[in-house]
Amino acid sequence: HLDLGTYVLAGQEIDHIIRRHTKYSKSKLPGYDVPDQLPLLYWIPKMHKIPYSKQRFIAASGFCTTKPISSFLTKCLRLIENHLRFVCQNYKKNYGINPMWILKNSLSVHKIIASFNHKKNCTNIKTYDFSTLYTSIPHTLLKAKISWVITKAFTTSKKMFISVYKNSAAWTNYPKKNTPHVNSKELKNLVRWLIDNIYVILGDKCFQQRIGIPMGTDCAPFLANLFLFAFEFQWIDKHRKAKKYNLLNKFMGCGRYIDDLLMINNDRAMVTHMSKIYPKELKLIPDESDDISVSFLDLKLVIKDCTIFSYIYDKRDCFSFKIVNFPVLSGNIPRSSAYGVFIGELVRYARACTYSEDFKERTSLLVTKFKKQCYTLKRI
């Protein structure tokens, strides 16, 4: 069943949409190849959920008409996010609170934990998640907030353009003629065009997405992250100007990985203020824990004696079926790369486990699995 509030039947022929997308993309990004097809919509089951009827819908956007602009936007928005991270570091130095909650990975979580463990004052920990983020964002609100983010980034960077290269982007006042580049207005227009031109193919029908952004397009995570960042920054800045420091102190230990939110020593203040921070269309759901033990990303976090201890968490451990993961050496794959995966897992375990016993237990399970997949114990 396709939600017809989110998707509506396209009012144009598929060939006409493809020609229109191609014309626009080539006019904005001359020299870029534009694939001549629209994304296919498919779903994957969430097998660990009960009941098993839950699905995740994904638009296969690796080869479609919006790919060039979405890829271009990804480089620009990544640059903007990193710049705003720097801006927020200065904000924290000046005012004592960090309005940048976006996490890059679990290493960022360890940094937040370390700041609390240093003082040994951890009393509670809670996680929240947005029940439906990607498919719930109103387009009008998304355009407005991303526009605000772009304006803030360009203003604080004191640069007029972003130049985009093969694998990166950079701020500049003097872009080279043959290097693709955009100013603030042009970047906002590209974002608006992409949001207004989200089409997917399902069976023999073509649908336009009227609410939210599709999982699968390159820049979707950056759009979602920066959309939420705008609300978080504006809420914090508003209360900072109002000198409500007692409230802001409860939001000192915040970290968010797209739609998953971690709060340390928040005393459940988020429950009271979530509707004031985020728009009504987004539903933020707290976990059902006792505020002492939670799972977040690949970590199990537990408070003991006012200190947070961490362990490896893998939800696949609780699945009622076997998981096929890691390279199997019975196939024709490079050996060195496969053994490199083993080393990478050891590094991850070492970072995540507070206690050496937990590291040893995880490593033992890993070795057992790799031996079954044709790895030699000697080389391991």
Short mmCIF file of C-alpha atoms in Angstrom, two decimals:
data_model
loop_
_atom_site.label_atom_id
_atom_site.label_comp_id
_atom_site.label_asym_id
_atom_site.label_seq_id
_atom_site.Cartn_x
_atom_site.Cartn_y
_atom_site.Cartn_z
CA HIS A 1 0.00 0.00 0.00
CA LEU A 2 1.50 3.32 -1.10
CA ASP A 3 0.61 6.30 1.10
CA LEU A 4 -1.27 8.59 -1.28
CA GLY A 5 -0.77 11.52 1.10
CA THR A 6 2.97 11.23 0.53
CA TYR A 7 2.76 10.18 -3.13
CA VAL A 8 0.41 11.30 -5.88
CA LEU A 9 0.10 10.01 -9.43
CA ALA A 10 2.27 12.10 -11.71
CA GLY A 11 0.33 14.37 -14.01
CA GLN A 12 2.92 14.05 -16.80
CA GLU A 13 4.21 11.27 -19.01
CA ILE A 14 7.46 9.67 -17.85
CA ASP A 15 9.28 10.63 -21.06
CA HIS A 16 8.25 14.25 -20.60
CA ILE A 17 9.55 14.29 -16.99
CA ILE A 18 12.87 12.77 -18.11
CA ARG A 19 13.30 15.35 -20.90
CA ARG A 20 12.48 18.19 -18.50
CA HIS A 21 14.93 16.92 -15.88
CA THR A 22 17.65 16.43 -18.49
CA LYS A 23 17.20 19.95 -19.88
CA TYR A 24 17.34 21.55 -16.43
CA SER A 25 20.32 19.49 -15.23
CA LYS A 26 22.38 20.21 -18.32
CA SER A 27 21.59 23.92 -18.09
CA LYS A 28 22.81 24.04 -14.47
CA LEU A 29 25.62 21.48 -14.69
CA PRO A 30 26.96 21.54 -18.25
CA GLY A 31 29.24 18.62 -18.99
CA TYR A 32 27.49 16.29 -16.52
CA ASP A 33 25.94 13.10 -17.89
CA VAL A 34 22.23 12.78 -17.04
CA PRO A 35 20.79 9.23 -16.94
CA ASP A 36 17.52 8.85 -18.84
CA GLN A 37 15.39 7.08 -16.23
CA LEU A 38 13.52 7.78 -13.00
CA PRO A 39 14.20 6.04 -9.65
CA LEU A 40 12.48 2.74 -8.95
CA LEU A 41 10.74 2.44 -5.58
CA TYR A 42 11.36 -0.77 -3.66
CA TRP A 43 11.17 -1.91 -0.07
CA ILE A 44 13.19 -4.07 2.27
CA PRO A 45 11.65 -5.84 5.26
CA LYS A 46 12.66 -4.99 8.81
CA MET A 47 13.12 -8.63 9.80
CA HIS A 48 14.07 -7.80 13.40
CA LYS A 49 10.78 -5.99 14.00
CA ILE A 50 7.71 -7.73 15.38
CA PRO A 51 5.31 -7.97 13.66
CA TYR A 52 7.31 -8.71 10.52
CA SER A 53 5.10 -6.47 8.38
CA LYS A 54 7.28 -3.35 8.83
CA GLN A 55 9.11 -2.15 5.74
CA ARG A 56 11.61 0.50 4.72
CA PHE A 57 10.89 2.10 1.34
CA ILE A 58 13.90 3.16 -0.75
CA ALA A 59 14.13 5.01 -4.05
CA ALA A 60 16.89 3.40 -6.14
CA SER A 61 18.54 6.65 -7.19
CA GLY A 62 22.00 5.46 -8.20
CA PHE A 63 21.20 5.93 -11.89
CA CYS A 64 18.40 8.42 -12.50
CA THR A 65 17.71 11.94 -13.82
CA THR A 66 18.18 13.63 -10.43
CA LYS A 67 21.51 11.88 -9.70
CA PRO A 68 23.83 14.65 -11.04
CA ILE A 69 22.17 17.46 -9.06
CA SER A 70 21.76 15.32 -5.93
CA SER A 71 25.44 14.35 -6.09
CA PHE A 72 26.41 17.99 -6.62
CA LEU A 73 24.28 19.04 -3.63
CA THR A 74 25.83 16.34 -1.45
CA LYS A 75 29.30 17.89 -1.81
CA CYS A 76 27.94 21.38 -1.13
CA LEU A 77 25.87 20.36 1.89
CA ARG A 78 28.72 18.30 3.36
CA LEU A 79 30.92 21.41 3.17
CA ILE A 80 28.17 23.48 4.79
CA GLU A 81 27.65 20.96 7.60
CA ASN A 82 31.38 20.88 8.37
CA HIS A 83 31.54 24.67 8.31
CA LEU A 84 28.56 24.97 10.67
CA ARG A 85 30.25 22.47 12.98
CA PHE A 86 33.16 24.94 13.22
CA VAL A 87 30.73 27.85 13.74
CA CYS A 88 29.07 25.95 16.59
CA GLN A 89 32.44 25.24 18.21
CA ASN A 90 32.96 28.99 18.47
CA TYR A 91 29.40 29.36 19.73
CA LYS A 92 30.19 26.90 22.51
CA LYS A 93 33.38 28.77 23.43
CA ASN A 94 31.43 32.02 23.69
CA TYR A 95 28.25 30.81 25.39
CA GLY A 96 29.05 27.42 26.91
CA ILE A 97 26.57 25.29 24.97
CA ASN A 98 26.92 23.38 21.72
CA PRO A 99 24.02 23.83 19.26
CA MET A 100 25.53 21.29 16.84
CA TRP A 101 24.05 17.90 17.78
CA ILE A 102 24.89 16.14 14.50
CA LEU A 103 27.18 13.15 15.08
CA LYS A 104 29.52 11.76 12.44
CA ASN A 105 29.89 8.31 14.03
CA SER A 106 30.20 6.53 17.37
CA LEU A 107 33.59 8.18 17.99
CA SER A 108 31.68 11.43 18.45
CA VAL A 109 29.56 9.69 21.10
CA HIS A 110 32.70 8.75 23.04
CA LYS A 111 33.76 12.41 23.11
CA ILE A 112 30.43 13.44 24.63
CA ILE A 113 30.64 10.61 27.17
CA ALA A 114 34.23 11.52 28.10
CA SER A 115 33.21 15.09 29.01
CA PHE A 116 30.69 13.72 31.54
CA ASN A 117 32.85 10.88 32.80
CA HIS A 118 35.64 13.34 33.55
CA LYS A 119 33.35 14.98 36.11
CA LYS A 120 31.77 11.66 37.19
CA ASN A 121 28.36 13.30 37.33
CA CYS A 122 26.27 11.07 35.01
CA THR A 123 22.84 10.46 36.53
CA ASN A 124 20.60 9.52 33.57
CA ILE A 125 20.77 8.68 29.90
CA LYS A 126 17.98 8.47 27.33
CA THR A 127 17.55 7.91 23.61
CA TYR A 128 14.80 9.09 21.27
CA ASP A 129 14.05 8.43 17.64
CA PHE A 130 11.80 10.00 15.02
CA SER A 131 9.22 7.36 14.11
CA THR A 132 9.11 8.58 10.49
CA LEU A 133 11.57 11.28 9.50
CA TYR A 134 12.27 11.09 5.78
CA THR A 135 8.64 10.70 4.73
CA SER A 136 7.17 13.23 7.18
CA ILE A 137 9.02 16.45 6.36
CA PRO A 138 6.71 19.04 4.72
CA HIS A 139 8.32 20.40 1.55
CA THR A 140 7.54 24.04 2.32
CA LEU A 141 9.18 23.78 5.72
CA LEU A 142 12.14 21.83 4.31
CA LYS A 143 12.83 24.51 1.70
CA ALA A 144 12.59 27.30 4.29
CA LYS A 145 14.93 25.67 6.80
CA ILE A 146 17.55 24.57 4.26
CA SER A 147 17.45 28.09 2.83
CA TRP A 148 18.12 29.45 6.36
CA VAL A 149 21.02 27.02 6.78
CA ILE A 150 22.58 27.99 3.43
CA THR A 151 22.28 31.70 4.22
CA LYS A 152 23.91 31.21 7.63
CA ALA A 153 26.76 29.17 6.16
CA PHE A 154 27.53 31.66 3.37
CA THR A 155 27.29 34.64 5.76
CA THR A 156 29.61 33.15 8.38
CA SER A 157 32.08 31.81 5.80
CA LYS A 158 32.43 35.32 4.29
CA LYS A 159 32.73 33.68 0.89
CA MET A 160 30.54 34.25 -2.16
CA PHE A 161 30.82 30.86 -3.87
CA ILE A 162 31.25 27.14 -3.39
CA SER A 163 33.43 25.44 -6.01
CA VAL A 164 32.67 21.76 -6.58
CA TYR A 165 35.33 19.27 -7.59
CA LYS A 166 35.30 15.54 -8.33
CA ASN A 167 35.26 14.39 -4.71
CA SER A 168 34.89 17.57 -2.66
CA ALA A 169 33.82 21.21 -2.50
CA ALA A 170 35.49 24.38 -1.19
CA TRP A 171 34.62 27.97 -0.28
CA THR A 172 35.99 30.66 -2.59
CA ASN A 173 35.57 34.25 -3.68
CA TYR A 174 37.26 33.65 -7.00
CA PRO A 175 35.96 30.47 -8.66
CA LYS A 176 37.69 29.24 -11.80
CA LYS A 177 35.65 29.56 -14.95
CA ASN A 178 35.83 25.87 -15.84
CA THR A 179 35.10 24.64 -12.30
CA PRO A 180 31.41 24.13 -11.40
CA HIS A 181 30.44 26.64 -8.71
CA VAL A 182 27.35 28.16 -7.10
CA ASN A 183 26.47 31.16 -4.99
CA SER A 184 23.94 31.14 -2.18
CA LYS A 185 20.93 31.89 -4.39
CA GLU A 186 21.86 29.29 -7.00
CA LEU A 187 22.35 26.61 -4.34
CA LYS A 188 18.94 27.34 -2.82
CA ASN A 189 17.36 27.06 -6.27
CA LEU A 190 18.98 23.66 -6.85
CA VAL A 191 17.65 22.40 -3.51
CA ARG A 192 14.14 23.68 -4.32
CA TRP A 193 14.23 22.08 -7.77
CA LEU A 194 15.27 18.71 -6.36
CA ILE A 195 12.55 18.78 -3.70
CA ASP A 196 9.93 19.73 -6.30
CA ASN A 197 11.05 17.01 -8.73
CA ILE A 198 11.04 13.82 -6.70
CA TYR A 199 9.43 11.14 -8.86
CA VAL A 200 9.49 7.35 -8.43
CA ILE A 201 8.38 4.42 -10.55
CA LEU A 202 6.34 1.67 -8.92
CA GLY A 203 5.20 -1.09 -11.26
CA ASP A 204 3.78 0.62 -14.32
CA LYS A 205 2.87 3.84 -12.47
CA CYS A 206 4.81 7.06 -11.88
CA PHE A 207 4.33 8.94 -8.61
CA GLN A 208 5.48 12.32 -7.36
CA GLN A 209 6.53 12.57 -3.72
CA ARG A 210 4.74 15.54 -2.14
CA ILE A 211 5.85 15.02 1.49
CA GLY A 212 9.35 14.18 2.67
CA ILE A 213 12.49 13.13 0.84
CA PRO A 214 13.24 9.64 -0.48
CA MET A 215 15.75 7.38 1.20
CA GLY A 216 18.18 6.54 -1.56
CA THR A 217 18.99 9.90 -3.12
CA ASP A 218 22.57 11.04 -2.41
CA CYS A 219 21.89 14.20 -0.43
CA ALA A 220 18.92 12.90 1.64
CA PRO A 221 20.95 12.41 4.88
CA PHE A 222 22.38 15.94 4.64
CA LEU A 223 18.96 17.47 3.95
CA ALA A 224 17.47 15.63 6.94
CA ASN A 225 20.40 16.47 9.24
CA LEU A 226 20.53 20.16 8.36
CA PHE A 227 16.73 20.44 8.49
CA LEU A 228 16.73 19.24 12.12
CA PHE A 229 19.85 21.28 12.90
CA ALA A 230 18.02 24.49 11.96
CA PHE A 231 15.33 23.82 14.58
CA GLU A 232 17.85 22.79 17.24
CA PHE A 233 20.11 25.80 16.71
CA GLN A 234 17.24 28.30 16.64
CA TRP A 235 15.69 26.85 19.81
CA ILE A 236 18.99 26.95 21.70
CA ASP A 237 19.84 30.46 20.48
CA LYS A 238 16.38 31.73 21.45
CA HIS A 239 16.70 30.43 25.02
CA ARG A 240 20.31 31.58 25.28
CA LYS A 241 19.23 35.12 24.43
CA ALA A 242 16.46 34.79 27.03
CA LYS A 243 19.14 33.66 29.54
CA LYS A 244 17.34 30.41 30.38
CA TYR A 245 20.58 28.71 31.36
CA ASN A 246 19.01 26.27 33.82
CA LEU A 247 17.03 24.76 30.96
CA LEU A 248 19.93 24.83 28.48
CA ASN A 249 22.18 23.04 30.97
CA LYS A 250 19.94 19.99 30.57
CA PHE A 251 20.81 19.93 26.85
CA MET A 252 24.59 19.93 27.26
CA GLY A 253 24.89 16.21 26.50
CA CYS A 254 23.02 15.93 23.21
CA GLY A 255 24.05 13.99 20.12
CA ARG A 256 21.98 13.05 17.09
CA TYR A 257 22.76 10.60 14.30
CA ILE A 258 20.17 11.56 11.66
CA ASP A 259 16.94 10.37 13.35
CA ASP A 260 18.42 8.86 16.55
CA LEU A 261 18.94 11.17 19.51
CA LEU A 262 21.10 10.62 22.62
CA MET A 263 20.57 12.72 25.77
CA ILE A 264 22.82 12.61 28.86
CA ASN A 265 21.69 14.21 32.14
CA ASN A 266 18.65 15.62 30.39
CA ASP A 267 16.26 14.61 33.23
CA ARG A 268 13.63 13.93 30.52
CA ALA A 269 13.41 17.64 29.72
CA MET A 270 13.20 16.63 26.06
CA VAL A 271 9.79 15.05 26.71
CA THR A 272 8.47 18.47 27.78
CA HIS A 273 10.20 20.53 25.10
CA MET A 274 10.30 18.28 22.01
CA SER A 275 7.15 19.86 20.57
CA LYS A 276 8.72 23.30 21.01
CA ILE A 277 11.98 22.31 19.33
CA TYR A 278 10.73 20.26 16.38
CA PRO A 279 7.73 20.76 14.06
CA LYS A 280 4.46 18.99 14.84
CA GLU A 281 4.79 16.75 11.78
CA LEU A 282 7.74 14.91 13.35
CA LYS A 283 7.04 12.46 16.16
CA LEU A 284 9.92 11.96 18.59
CA ILE A 285 9.58 8.71 20.54
CA PRO A 286 11.55 8.02 23.76
CA ASP A 287 13.00 4.58 24.42
CA GLU A 288 11.45 2.37 27.09
CA SER A 289 14.60 2.06 29.20
CA ASP A 290 15.12 2.84 32.90
CA ASP A 291 17.33 5.88 32.07
CA ILE A 292 20.39 3.94 33.27
CA SER A 293 21.04 1.66 30.30
CA VAL A 294 20.43 2.35 26.59
CA SER A 295 21.64 1.23 23.17
CA PHE A 296 22.76 3.85 20.66
CA LEU A 297 24.35 3.17 17.26
CA ASP A 298 26.75 0.26 17.86
CA LEU A 299 27.11 0.96 21.59
CA LYS A 300 25.47 -0.30 24.75
CA LEU A 301 25.76 2.48 27.35
CA VAL A 302 25.33 1.83 31.07
CA ILE A 303 25.68 4.21 34.02
CA LYS A 304 27.55 2.83 37.05
CA ASP A 305 28.69 5.01 39.96
CA CYS A 306 27.91 8.20 37.97
CA THR A 307 30.13 7.03 35.10
CA ILE A 308 29.07 5.77 31.67
CA PHE A 309 30.54 2.44 30.57
CA SER A 310 30.29 1.26 26.99
CA TYR A 311 29.97 -2.14 25.32
CA ILE A 312 29.47 -3.37 21.79
CA TYR A 313 25.81 -3.48 20.80
CA ASP A 314 24.64 -5.36 17.72
CA LYS A 315 20.89 -5.79 17.31
CA ARG A 316 21.58 -8.74 15.00
CA ASP A 317 22.58 -10.73 18.09
CA CYS A 318 18.90 -10.86 19.01
CA PHE A 319 17.65 -11.96 15.59
CA SER A 320 15.95 -15.34 15.48
CA PHE A 321 17.78 -16.23 12.25
CA LYS A 322 21.37 -16.43 11.04
CA ILE A 323 23.04 -13.37 9.53
CA VAL A 324 25.45 -13.65 6.60
CA ASN A 325 28.07 -10.95 7.01
CA PHE A 326 31.82 -10.44 6.50
CA PRO A 327 33.65 -11.76 3.41
CA VAL A 328 33.69 -15.54 2.83
CA LEU A 329 37.05 -16.73 1.50
CA SER A 330 35.60 -19.67 -0.43
CA GLY A 331 34.83 -17.10 -3.13
CA ASN A 332 37.20 -15.33 -5.49
CA ILE A 333 37.95 -12.18 -3.48
CA PRO A 334 41.26 -10.51 -2.49
CA ARG A 335 42.62 -12.12 0.70
CA SER A 336 44.36 -9.02 2.08
CA SER A 337 41.18 -6.92 1.94
CA ALA A 338 39.20 -9.63 3.69
CA TYR A 339 41.68 -9.92 6.54
CA GLY A 340 41.64 -6.14 6.73
CA VAL A 341 37.95 -6.38 7.66
CA PHE A 342 38.98 -8.48 10.68
CA ILE A 343 41.51 -5.85 11.77
CA GLY A 344 38.92 -3.11 11.35
CA GLU A 345 36.50 -4.97 13.62
CA LEU A 346 39.20 -5.32 16.29
CA VAL A 347 39.79 -1.56 16.23
CA ARG A 348 36.04 -0.94 16.55
CA TYR A 349 35.77 -3.33 19.49
CA ALA A 350 38.75 -1.74 21.22
CA ARG A 351 37.22 1.72 20.96
CA ALA A 352 33.78 0.62 22.08
CA CYS A 353 34.54 -1.68 25.01
CA THR A 354 35.35 -0.13 28.38
CA TYR A 355 36.36 -3.52 29.82
CA SER A 356 38.98 -5.80 28.28
CA GLU A 357 36.80 -8.82 29.13
CA ASP A 358 34.10 -7.57 26.77
CA PHE A 359 36.69 -7.00 24.06
CA LYS A 360 37.99 -10.57 24.50
CA GLU A 361 34.48 -12.05 24.39
CA ARG A 362 33.59 -10.18 21.20
CA THR A 363 36.91 -11.05 19.58
CA SER A 364 36.48 -14.74 20.42
CA LEU A 365 33.07 -14.81 18.72
CA LEU A 366 34.53 -13.00 15.71
CA VAL A 367 37.42 -15.47 15.37
CA THR A 368 35.00 -18.40 15.54
CA LYS A 369 32.89 -16.91 12.75
CA PHE A 370 35.90 -16.11 10.55
CA LYS A 371 37.29 -19.63 10.92
CA LYS A 372 33.96 -21.00 9.64
CA GLN A 373 34.30 -18.65 6.64
CA CYS A 374 37.64 -20.17 5.57
CA TYR A 375 40.04 -17.78 7.30
CA THR A 376 43.23 -19.35 8.68
CA LEU A 377 43.84 -19.01 12.41
CA LYS A 378 47.55 -18.39 11.82
CA ARG A 379 46.93 -15.34 9.63
CA ILE A 380 44.15 -14.09 11.92
#
